[in-house]
Amino acid sequence: MMSELPKVAHLAAGRSLVQWVLEAASAVEPTSTVVVVGHGSEMVAPMLPEHVQTAIQEVQLGTGHATRAALDVLDLEDDDVVIVLYGDMPLLSKDLVRDLAELGGQFSARLLTSVLEDPTGYGRVIRDASGSVVGVVEERDCSEEQRSIREVNAGVYAFRAGPLIGALAEVSNDNRQGEYYLTDVVGILVSKGDRLQAVNASPQEVMGINSQDQLAQAGKELRRRINAELMESGVWMLDPERTYIDESVVVEPGARIYPGVHLEGSTTVAAGATVGPDVFAVDSIIGPGATVWYSVLRSAVVGEACQVGPFASLRDGTVMEKGSKIGTFVETKNTSLGEDAKASHQAYLGDATIGARTNIGAGTITCNYDGVNKHPTEIGDDAFIGSDTMLVAPLRIGNRATTGAGSVITQDVSDGSLAVERSSQQEIPGYAETREKRKAAKQAED
Amino acid sequence: MMSELPKVAHLAAGRSLVQWVLEAASAVEPTSTVVVVGHGSEMVAPMLPEHVQTAIQEVQLGTGHATRAALDVLDLEDDDVVIVLYGDMPLLSKDLVRDLAELGGQFSARLLTSVLEDPTGYGRVIRDASGSVVGVVEERDCSEEQRSIREVNAGVYAFRAGPLIGALAEVSNDNRQGEYYLTDVVGILVSKGDRLQAVNASPQEVMGINSQDQLAQAGKELRRRINAELMESGVWMLDPERTYIDESVVVEPGARIYPGVHLEGSTTVAAGATVGPDVFAVDSIIGPGATVWYSVLRSAVVGEACQVGPFASLRDGTVMEKGSKIGTFVETKNTSLGEDAKASHQAYLGDATIGARTNIGAGTITCNYDGVNKHPTEIGDDAFIGSDTMLVAPLRIGNRATTGAGSVITQDVSDGSLAVERSSQQEIPGYAETREKRKAAKQAED
Amino acid sequence: MMSELPKVAHLAAGRSLVQWVLEAASAVEPTSTVVVVGHGSEMVAPMLPEHVQTAIQEVQLGTGHATRAALDVLDLEDDDVVIVLYGDMPLLSKDLVRDLAELGGQFSARLLTSVLEDPTGYGRVIRDASGSVVGVVEERDCSEEQRSIREVNAGVYAFRAGPLIGALAEVSNDNRQGEYYLTDVVGILVSKGDRLQAVNASPQEVMGINSQDQLAQAGKELRRRINAELMESGVWMLDPERTYIDESVVVEPGARIYPGVHLEGSTTVAAGATVGPDVFAVDSIIGPGATVWYSVLRSAVVGEACQVGPFASLRDGTVMEKGSKIGTFVETKNTSLGEDAKASHQAYLGDATIGARTNIGAGTITCNYDGVNKHPTEIGDDAFIGSDTMLVAPLRIGNRATTGAGSVITQDVSDGSLAVERSSQQEIPGYAETREKRKAAKQAED
């Protein structure tokens, strides 16, 4: 991956690779789940659900060695089924894991196979005339005829615990890398006359992630699945290929999502809401019938029938009550708007409580920061804040109060009052000539 | 579709599905056009062109029943050609409908067929040794051999009116759904010795829309066709797959469109204009040589060689004369800018008329709303509005007039005058210590 | 192309088509490189590197004629290798040109061939039983059997100079177009018993660009290659298909690029930087660990660990020192921010020098333009500019100085001072009634 982050800790569609695999594994409700961690285990462990155990593989001596490390943690009966998955296969589906778990009583292992365009480097799956799997031959041992087989062993298995433990004990590290390969277990079982089963998977499902390119491909496929499921439920998307919804997000049927939308974290979008184009929302709630476009939302709550954007930034602690509006070039932080309150244009509202039906004029700024501390601004219901009002916090503006355009308000304003801070307008006739002379002088100079 | 909207009323690339089908049908200039409507007809009827008749199908008793409802509305001669299309097949091309209409004189029907990867569920097309269509066998009646045929009946036909009417009368509803199937007409015609023709269509063209996923796919294909045609005419697109142009939009050759652009409604883009990245324009005009990027336009007119954005919002009634500029973080509504006028930064201009060559300073706001009414602002030619000027409407600023930065202008300003509203600057030395002490106190506290 | 620009001058992924071909040609370090130019040569010539010679083809008499024009400029030995490429094949790879140049000593020409789905219109490549190329037959001369050959001559060659010059002299213009075809050289060489070699290329690599659609396709493929290489090196991309990086841009391993990002010109992105979603950057530097999203950068320098956006516009001459911030709805031009300086909200900063740790309040505007000239603003270290301060340039604000919210500052402020321009706040009780009466009156009226 050309990255310091352990491979399985990379994210795709909002989940780490190992979390995707654990999610697939959860389909069979396993009694125990063990993740084998090596390099960077301190970055992987916090990603794991509580019920998951970890086994530390201090030195990386191959997949067989890793499997042994996992088995050490478990207390198994011979007949138990052990499913071995790779942490870098995020596209494994629940269906496939379920299928794998259906290991028949008379079989020692069930293995995932896949038919590849180019099988070079993989162990080929050998079947008899009836189609039963009778072995896996590693490429180095293949006959010319076997080499042409395109069905390969994907390295993912369900094993019967007894045979697995027995065979693992026989696996040697007598190879160029000096590693213990789990793959060798298959040959050992076959040599003992054990019977195998196979489940076919698409090459995509068993794709291991080993590069940024493959990570991007996996993300694309995971998003495709998420979006397909949402559309199936009745979510409209103009262009699902350009809609980036993490697995953790809830979008209700009847929501409409335009392209260029990123929904992350615990975000929810209610029925009848329209989101996008070009919205980034993390850990935010978008209510029924709300419209949000060309905006960024972080830990914000957009209530029913609210309007946001185009071009708004709602930061942590923004709460919009029903029917309120945060319009164009407006930024909010730790601020609530009451029902039907409006901040339609160019305002910065920080640490403010704004009452119902209050109108915030264009250019209004809550001067909440004095260079040392942040202070609150409280505005009542039905107030009218004139354009370009500076609200020097801490401050309280009463219900039905008004402020004059361009005023710097430093003292509280009573209910129903008009507060204004302004000088009188002066007019200096003939100023245009001054300006024009200056212009002429400059042009002469140039 | 998991939606309350009737299926054929869903939009793709700016047109409802049924409108796309009617557009394809228009290729043969039909004498009469009938749309059969059932559920939600009140939502469908207003979408239909005036010349289109509707037939109400009160209860949904199948495609044969629907066809009968349509025929009831028409006054047909036996030799007339009746084309039957589905309202949910927006990808049917004009060429295909034209081909369908070429029903030879000695034939009773011409049917669309398509070769599917998986024909399960469809009626198979039976051809004789010479390749002539001799029948359609429904899947339930297929022999093993017939079942392997991959050419299926797409359910789209041109019929000779007489045979159609005759055969429809014989169609029974003796099936599990209790419906009258139009498909049965084919078998009845064949059983009478009538001759059929077939026209092959791609599976895509005859795709019916039954899910949000298919709606998204259809939209993608329709946009691909629109963009291909525009590029063919000489429009440059950086990434046509990310360019969303509705069918109703006109883009002239020589225009340049970046990705993330949505053009809707009656929007037109002239030659030499550059639009995008990331522009949303509905019902707007973008003139020759204009540049618009990272902006939203609604019912706006951008004149020749104008500049808009990045980050501008032009709302209803914005009119920009040649060479004018609406720059960054500027919002306009019901406002005209004269030739070469400029509002380059952070202004809100509502209900304003701005003269030629006038410069609007950063932070200028037309205070057009007093909480009750909206008032107009008129600014002459060659005026210079200082930064952060509040223009309290109604107001008239004369030609060549100037306003001082930070002024609240409440009274008209005469031609050539400078108007200023300002107190004198005071300086309080040593204030930094106060602030720094406060900071130190806070740090001690924390 | 439906364009006035010469075809080979069109850009794809930041380079003209002819530049892409020259780049591919550079793989073999040619002794001389000649570009044959015709129509619009004055638009093509300036795009060419210095070491490239041009040959003018006054009238377009075919590819053979063009090749002769190029040979006239060169001083060749008979054994020299001449590679002939088309200026409109931007997808030719270096590997392919290298392969082409390996013309064996006993051969007169090595030609690129490609296997096409539909070979109609192309000369078919004839091979003998051993697979050796024995000729190319133009479609008009093909036997029925030859017509079914799908391997065609792509028209791209390496020639031995002597045989090429000899054969070109024999090429006639006795055809419908009256042109001299380079293709005919192949037949002439074969007729003389010369031996040919062939190199197979994918249809994509030898695609000539003849329409806007093909130009868009080529751009897509070139971007795909650029992004694949970047991901290979360790750059993370959420959606490489929506990431537009020109060939001239440098992105370091460990950078993270979201979709909707356009990087052009001499832009560089350092390791650990996060760019996007939705960023346009041209000729800009984004430093290590910096974050830039939803913003436009033109000739800007974003230092280490700086934050930009969402919604910022950084214009020419913006320089951000380490840890500084340009936040939401902030525009800068010819302005530097010292270490850890912050302009977090809604400011316009032009021609300003801002010291370390200084905080620029929301709504601050440098009034740098007086309608005639632009003037500088200098702000010291640790200053605190209050919200909505108008800084009327030329102006100097001292170190540790403060300005009061809403002040218009026209005179220099000393180190440590507070400067304020403000009237006193007035309160008019009962104003709400006035407003409410007006509202009632209006409602009565409506």
Coordinates of N, CA, C and O in Angstrom, one line a residue, chain A residues 109-209:
Chain A
A109 N -12.8 -30.2 4.7 CA -12.6 -28.8 4.4 C -13.5 -28.4 3.2 O -13.8 -29.2 2.3
R110 N -13.8 -27.1 3.2 CA -14.6 -26.5 2.1 C -13.8 -25.3 1.7 O -13.5 -24.5 2.5
L111 N -13.5 -25.2 0.4 CA -12.6 -24.1 0.1 C -13.2 -23.2 -1.0 O -14.0 -23.7 -1.8
L112 N -12.9 -22.0 -1.0 CA -13.3 -21.1 -2.0 C -12.4 -21.2 -3.2 O -11.2 -21.1 -3.1
T113 N -13.1 -21.3 -4.4 CA -12.3 -21.3 -5.6 C -12.8 -20.2 -6.5 O -13.9 -19.7 -6.3
S114 N -12.0 -19.8 -7.4 CA -12.4 -18.8 -8.4 C -11.8 -19.1 -9.7 O -10.7 -19.6 -9.8
V115 N -12.5 -18.7 -10.8 CA -12.0 -19.0 -12.1 C -11.4 -17.7 -12.6 O -12.1 -16.6 -12.7
L116 N -10.1 -17.7 -12.9 CA -9.4 -16.4 -13.2 C -9.1 -16.5 -14.7 O -8.8 -17.5 -15.3
E117 N -9.1 -15.3 -15.3 CA -8.6 -15.1 -16.7 C -7.1 -15.6 -16.8 O -6.8 -16.4 -17.6
D118 N -6.3 -15.2 -15.8 CA -4.9 -15.6 -15.8 C -4.6 -16.2 -14.4 O -4.5 -15.5 -13.4
P119 N -4.5 -17.5 -14.4 CA -4.4 -18.2 -13.1 C -2.9 -18.2 -12.6 O -2.7 -18.9 -11.5
T120 N -2.0 -17.6 -13.3 CA -0.6 -17.8 -13.0 C -0.3 -17.5 -11.5 O -0.8 -16.5 -11.0
G121 N 0.4 -18.4 -10.9 CA 0.8 -18.1 -9.5 C -0.1 -18.8 -8.5 O 0.3 -18.9 -7.3
Y122 N -1.2 -19.2 -8.9 CA -2.2 -19.7 -7.9 C -2.2 -21.3 -8.0 O -1.9 -21.9 -9.0
G123 N -2.6 -21.9 -6.9 CA -2.8 -23.3 -6.9 C -4.0 -23.7 -7.7 O -5.1 -23.1 -7.5
R124 N -3.9 -24.7 -8.6 CA -5.0 -25.1 -9.4 C -5.9 -26.1 -8.7 O -5.4 -27.0 -8.0
V125 N -7.2 -26.0 -8.9 CA -8.2 -26.9 -8.3 C -8.4 -28.1 -9.2 O -8.7 -27.9 -10.4
I126 N -8.1 -29.3 -8.7 CA -8.3 -30.5 -9.5 C -9.6 -31.2 -9.2 O -9.9 -31.4 -8.0
R127 N -10.3 -31.5 -10.2 CA -11.6 -32.1 -10.0 C -11.6 -33.5 -10.7 O -11.0 -33.6 -11.7
D128 N -12.4 -34.4 -10.2 CA -12.5 -35.7 -11.0 C -13.6 -35.6 -12.0 O -14.2 -34.6 -12.2
A129 N -13.9 -36.7 -12.7 CA -14.8 -36.7 -13.8 C -16.2 -36.3 -13.3 O -17.0 -35.6 -14.0
S130 N -16.6 -36.6 -12.0 CA -17.9 -36.2 -11.5 C -17.9 -34.7 -11.0 O -19.0 -34.3 -10.6
G131 N -16.8 -34.0 -11.1 CA -16.7 -32.7 -10.7 C -16.3 -32.5 -9.2 O -16.2 -31.3 -8.8
S132 N -16.1 -33.6 -8.5 CA -15.7 -33.4 -7.1 C -14.2 -33.0 -7.0 O -13.4 -33.4 -7.8
V133 N -14.0 -32.1 -6.1 CA -12.6 -31.6 -5.9 C -11.8 -32.8 -5.3 O -12.2 -33.4 -4.3
V134 N -10.7 -33.0 -5.9 CA -9.8 -34.1 -5.4 C -8.5 -33.6 -5.0 O -7.6 -34.3 -4.5
G135 N -8.2 -32.3 -5.2 CA -7.0 -31.7 -4.7 C -6.7 -30.4 -5.2 O -7.5 -29.8 -6.0
V136 N -5.7 -29.8 -4.7 CA -5.2 -28.5 -5.2 C -3.7 -28.7 -5.5 O -3.0 -29.2 -4.6
V137 N -3.3 -28.3 -6.7 CA -1.9 -28.5 -7.0 C -1.2 -27.1 -7.2 O -1.7 -26.3 -7.9
E138 N -0.2 -26.9 -6.4 CA 0.5 -25.6 -6.5 C 1.2 -25.5 -7.8 O 1.5 -26.5 -8.4
E139 N 1.3 -24.2 -8.3 CA 1.8 -24.0 -9.7 C 3.1 -24.7 -9.9 O 3.3 -25.4 -11.0
R140 N 4.0 -24.7 -9.0 CA 5.3 -25.3 -9.2 C 5.2 -26.8 -9.5 O 6.1 -27.4 -10.1
D141 N 4.1 -27.4 -9.0 CA 4.0 -28.8 -9.2 C 3.0 -29.2 -10.3 O 2.8 -30.4 -10.5
C142 N 2.5 -28.3 -11.0 CA 1.5 -28.5 -12.0 C 2.1 -29.2 -13.3 O 3.2 -28.9 -13.7
S143 N 1.4 -30.2 -13.8 CA 1.7 -30.7 -15.1 C 1.3 -29.6 -16.2 O 0.5 -28.7 -15.8
E144 N 1.7 -29.9 -17.4 CA 1.3 -28.9 -18.5 C -0.2 -28.8 -18.5 O -0.7 -27.7 -18.6
E145 N -0.9 -29.9 -18.4 CA -2.3 -29.9 -18.5 C -3.0 -29.2 -17.3 O -3.9 -28.4 -17.5
Q146 N -2.4 -29.5 -16.2 CA -3.0 -28.8 -15.0 C -2.8 -27.3 -15.0 O -3.6 -26.5 -14.5
R147 N -1.6 -26.9 -15.6 CA -1.3 -25.5 -15.6 C -2.4 -24.7 -16.4 O -2.6 -23.5 -16.2
S148 N -3.1 -25.4 -17.3 CA -4.1 -24.7 -18.1 C -5.5 -24.6 -17.4 O -6.4 -24.0 -17.9
I149 N -5.6 -25.2 -16.2 CA -6.8 -25.1 -15.4 C -6.9 -23.6 -14.9 O -5.9 -23.1 -14.4
R150 N -8.1 -23.1 -15.0 CA -8.2 -21.7 -14.6 C -8.9 -21.5 -13.3 O -9.1 -20.4 -12.8
E151 N -9.4 -22.6 -12.7 CA -10.0 -22.6 -11.4 C -8.9 -22.7 -10.3 O -8.2 -23.7 -10.3
V152 N -8.9 -21.6 -9.5 CA -7.8 -21.6 -8.5 C -8.3 -21.6 -7.1 O -9.5 -21.3 -6.8
N153 N -7.5 -21.9 -6.2 CA -7.7 -21.9 -4.7 C -7.6 -20.5 -4.3 O -6.5 -19.9 -4.4
A154 N -8.7 -19.9 -3.7 CA -8.6 -18.5 -3.2 C -8.0 -18.4 -1.9 O -7.8 -17.3 -1.4
G155 N -7.7 -19.5 -1.2 CA -7.0 -19.5 0.1 C -8.0 -19.2 1.3 O -7.5 -19.0 2.4
V156 N -9.3 -19.3 1.0 CA -10.3 -19.1 2.1 C -11.0 -20.4 2.3 O -11.4 -21.0 1.4
Y157 N -11.1 -20.8 3.6 CA -11.6 -22.1 3.9 C -12.5 -22.2 5.1 O -12.5 -21.4 6.0
A158 N -13.3 -23.3 5.1 CA -13.9 -23.8 6.3 C -13.3 -25.1 6.5 O -13.2 -26.0 5.6
F159 N -12.7 -25.3 7.7 CA -12.1 -26.6 8.1 C -12.9 -27.2 9.2 O -13.4 -26.6 10.1
R160 N -12.8 -28.5 9.3 CA -13.1 -29.3 10.5 C -11.9 -29.1 11.4 O -10.8 -29.3 11.0
A161 N -12.2 -28.8 12.7 CA -11.1 -28.4 13.6 C -10.0 -29.5 13.7 O -8.8 -29.3 13.6
G162 N -10.5 -30.7 13.9 CA -9.6 -31.8 14.2 C -8.6 -32.0 13.0 O -7.3 -31.9 13.2
P163 N -9.1 -32.3 11.8 CA -8.2 -32.4 10.7 C -7.3 -31.2 10.5 O -6.1 -31.4 10.1
L164 N -7.8 -30.0 10.7 CA -7.0 -28.8 10.5 C -5.8 -28.8 11.4 O -4.7 -28.6 11.0
I165 N -6.1 -29.1 12.7 CA -5.0 -29.0 13.7 C -4.0 -30.1 13.4 O -2.7 -29.9 13.4
G166 N -4.5 -31.3 13.0 CA -3.6 -32.4 12.6 C -2.7 -32.0 11.4 O -1.5 -32.2 11.5
A167 N -3.3 -31.5 10.4 CA -2.6 -31.2 9.2 C -1.6 -30.0 9.4 O -0.5 -30.1 8.9
L168 N -2.0 -29.0 10.2 CA -1.1 -27.9 10.4 C 0.2 -28.3 11.0 O 1.2 -27.7 10.8
A169 N 0.1 -29.3 11.9 CA 1.3 -29.8 12.6 C 2.3 -30.4 11.6 O 3.4 -30.5 11.9
E170 N 1.7 -30.8 10.5 CA 2.6 -31.4 9.5 C 3.2 -30.5 8.4 O 4.1 -30.8 7.7
V171 N 2.6 -29.2 8.4 CA 3.1 -28.3 7.5 C 4.5 -27.9 7.8 O 4.9 -27.6 8.9
S172 N 5.4 -27.9 6.8 CA 6.8 -27.5 7.0 C 7.1 -26.2 6.4 O 6.3 -25.6 5.6
N173 N 8.2 -25.6 6.8 CA 8.6 -24.3 6.2 C 9.8 -24.5 5.3 O 10.7 -23.6 5.1
D174 N 9.9 -25.7 4.7 CA 10.9 -26.0 3.8 C 10.7 -25.4 2.4 O 10.3 -26.1 1.5
N175 N 10.8 -24.1 2.3 CA 10.5 -23.4 1.0 C 11.4 -22.2 1.0 O 12.0 -21.8 2.0
R176 N 11.4 -21.5 -0.1 CA 12.3 -20.4 -0.3 C 12.1 -19.3 0.8 O 13.0 -18.7 1.3
Q177 N 10.8 -19.0 1.1 CA 10.5 -17.9 2.1 C 10.7 -18.4 3.5 O 10.7 -17.6 4.4
G178 N 10.9 -19.7 3.7 CA 10.9 -20.3 5.1 C 9.7 -20.0 5.8 O 9.7 -19.8 7.0
E179 N 8.5 -20.1 5.1 CA 7.2 -19.8 5.8 C 6.4 -21.1 5.8 O 6.6 -22.0 5.1
Y180 N 5.4 -21.1 6.8 CA 4.4 -22.1 6.8 C 3.2 -21.7 6.1 O 2.5 -20.7 6.5
Y181 N 2.9 -22.4 5.0 CA 1.7 -22.0 4.2 C 0.5 -22.8 4.6 O 0.5 -24.1 4.6
L182 N -0.6 -22.1 4.8 CA -1.9 -22.7 5.1 C -2.3 -23.6 3.9 O -2.9 -24.7 4.1
T183 N -2.0 -23.2 2.7 CA -2.3 -23.9 1.5 C -1.9 -25.4 1.5 O -2.6 -26.2 1.0
D184 N -0.7 -25.6 2.2 CA -0.2 -27.0 2.2 C -1.2 -27.9 3.0 O -1.1 -29.1 2.8
V185 N -2.0 -27.3 3.9 CA -3.0 -28.2 4.6 C -3.8 -28.9 3.6 O -4.2 -30.1 3.9
V186 N -4.2 -28.3 2.5 CA -5.1 -28.9 1.6 C -4.5 -30.2 1.0 O -5.1 -31.3 1.0
G187 N -3.2 -30.1 0.6 CA -2.5 -31.3 0.1 C -2.4 -32.4 1.1 O -2.6 -33.6 0.9
I188 N -2.1 -32.0 2.4 CA -1.9 -33.0 3.4 C -3.2 -33.7 3.7 O -3.3 -34.9 3.8
L189 N -4.4 -33.0 3.7 CA -5.7 -33.6 3.9 C -6.0 -34.6 2.8 O -6.4 -35.7 3.0
V190 N -5.7 -34.1 1.5 CA -6.0 -35.0 0.4 C -5.1 -36.3 0.5 O -5.6 -37.4 0.3
S191 N -3.9 -36.1 0.9 CA -3.0 -37.2 0.9 C -3.5 -38.2 2.0 O -3.1 -39.4 1.9
K192 N -4.2 -37.8 3.0 CA -4.7 -38.6 4.0 C -6.1 -39.3 3.6 O -6.7 -40.0 4.4
G193 N -6.5 -38.9 2.4 CA -7.8 -39.4 1.9 C -9.0 -38.6 2.4 O -10.2 -39.1 2.2
D194 N -8.8 -37.5 3.0 CA -9.9 -36.7 3.5 C -10.6 -36.1 2.2 O -10.0 -35.9 1.2
R195 N -11.9 -35.8 2.4 CA -12.6 -35.3 1.2 C -12.8 -33.8 1.4 O -13.0 -33.2 2.5
L196 N -12.8 -33.1 0.2 CA -12.9 -31.7 0.2 C -14.2 -31.2 -0.6 O -14.7 -31.9 -1.4
Q197 N -14.7 -30.1 -0.3 CA -15.7 -29.4 -1.0 C -15.2 -28.1 -1.6 O -14.2 -27.6 -1.0
A198 N -15.9 -27.6 -2.5 CA -15.5 -26.3 -3.1 C -16.7 -25.4 -3.3 O -17.8 -25.9 -3.6
V199 N -16.5 -24.1 -3.1 CA -17.5 -23.1 -3.3 C -16.9 -22.1 -4.3 O -15.8 -21.6 -4.1
N200 N -17.7 -21.9 -5.4 CA -17.1 -20.9 -6.4 C -17.5 -19.5 -6.1 O -18.6 -19.2 -5.7
A201 N -16.5 -18.6 -6.2 CA -16.7 -17.2 -5.9 C -16.2 -16.4 -7.1 O -15.3 -16.9 -7.8
S202 N -16.7 -15.2 -7.3 CA -16.2 -14.4 -8.4 C -14.8 -13.9 -8.0 O -14.5 -13.8 -6.8
P203 N -14.0 -13.6 -9.0 CA -12.6 -13.1 -8.7 C -12.7 -11.8 -7.9 O -11.9 -11.6 -7.0
Q204 N -13.7 -11.0 -8.1 CA -13.9 -9.8 -7.4 C -14.0 -10.0 -5.9 O -13.4 -9.4 -5.0
E205 N -14.9 -11.0 -5.5 CA -15.2 -11.2 -4.1 C -14.0 -11.7 -3.3 O -13.9 -11.4 -2.1
V206 N -13.0 -12.4 -4.0 CA -11.9 -12.9 -3.3 C -10.6 -12.0 -3.5 O -9.5 -12.4 -3.3
M207 N -10.9 -10.8 -4.1 CA -9.7 -9.9 -4.3 C -9.1 -9.5 -3.0 O -9.7 -8.9 -2.2
G208 N -7.8 -9.7 -2.9 CA -7.1 -9.2 -1.7 C -6.6 -7.8 -2.1 O -6.3 -7.5 -3.3
I209 N -6.5 -6.9 -1.1 CA -6.1 -5.5 -1.3 C -4.6 -5.4 -1.0 O -4.2 -5.5 0.1

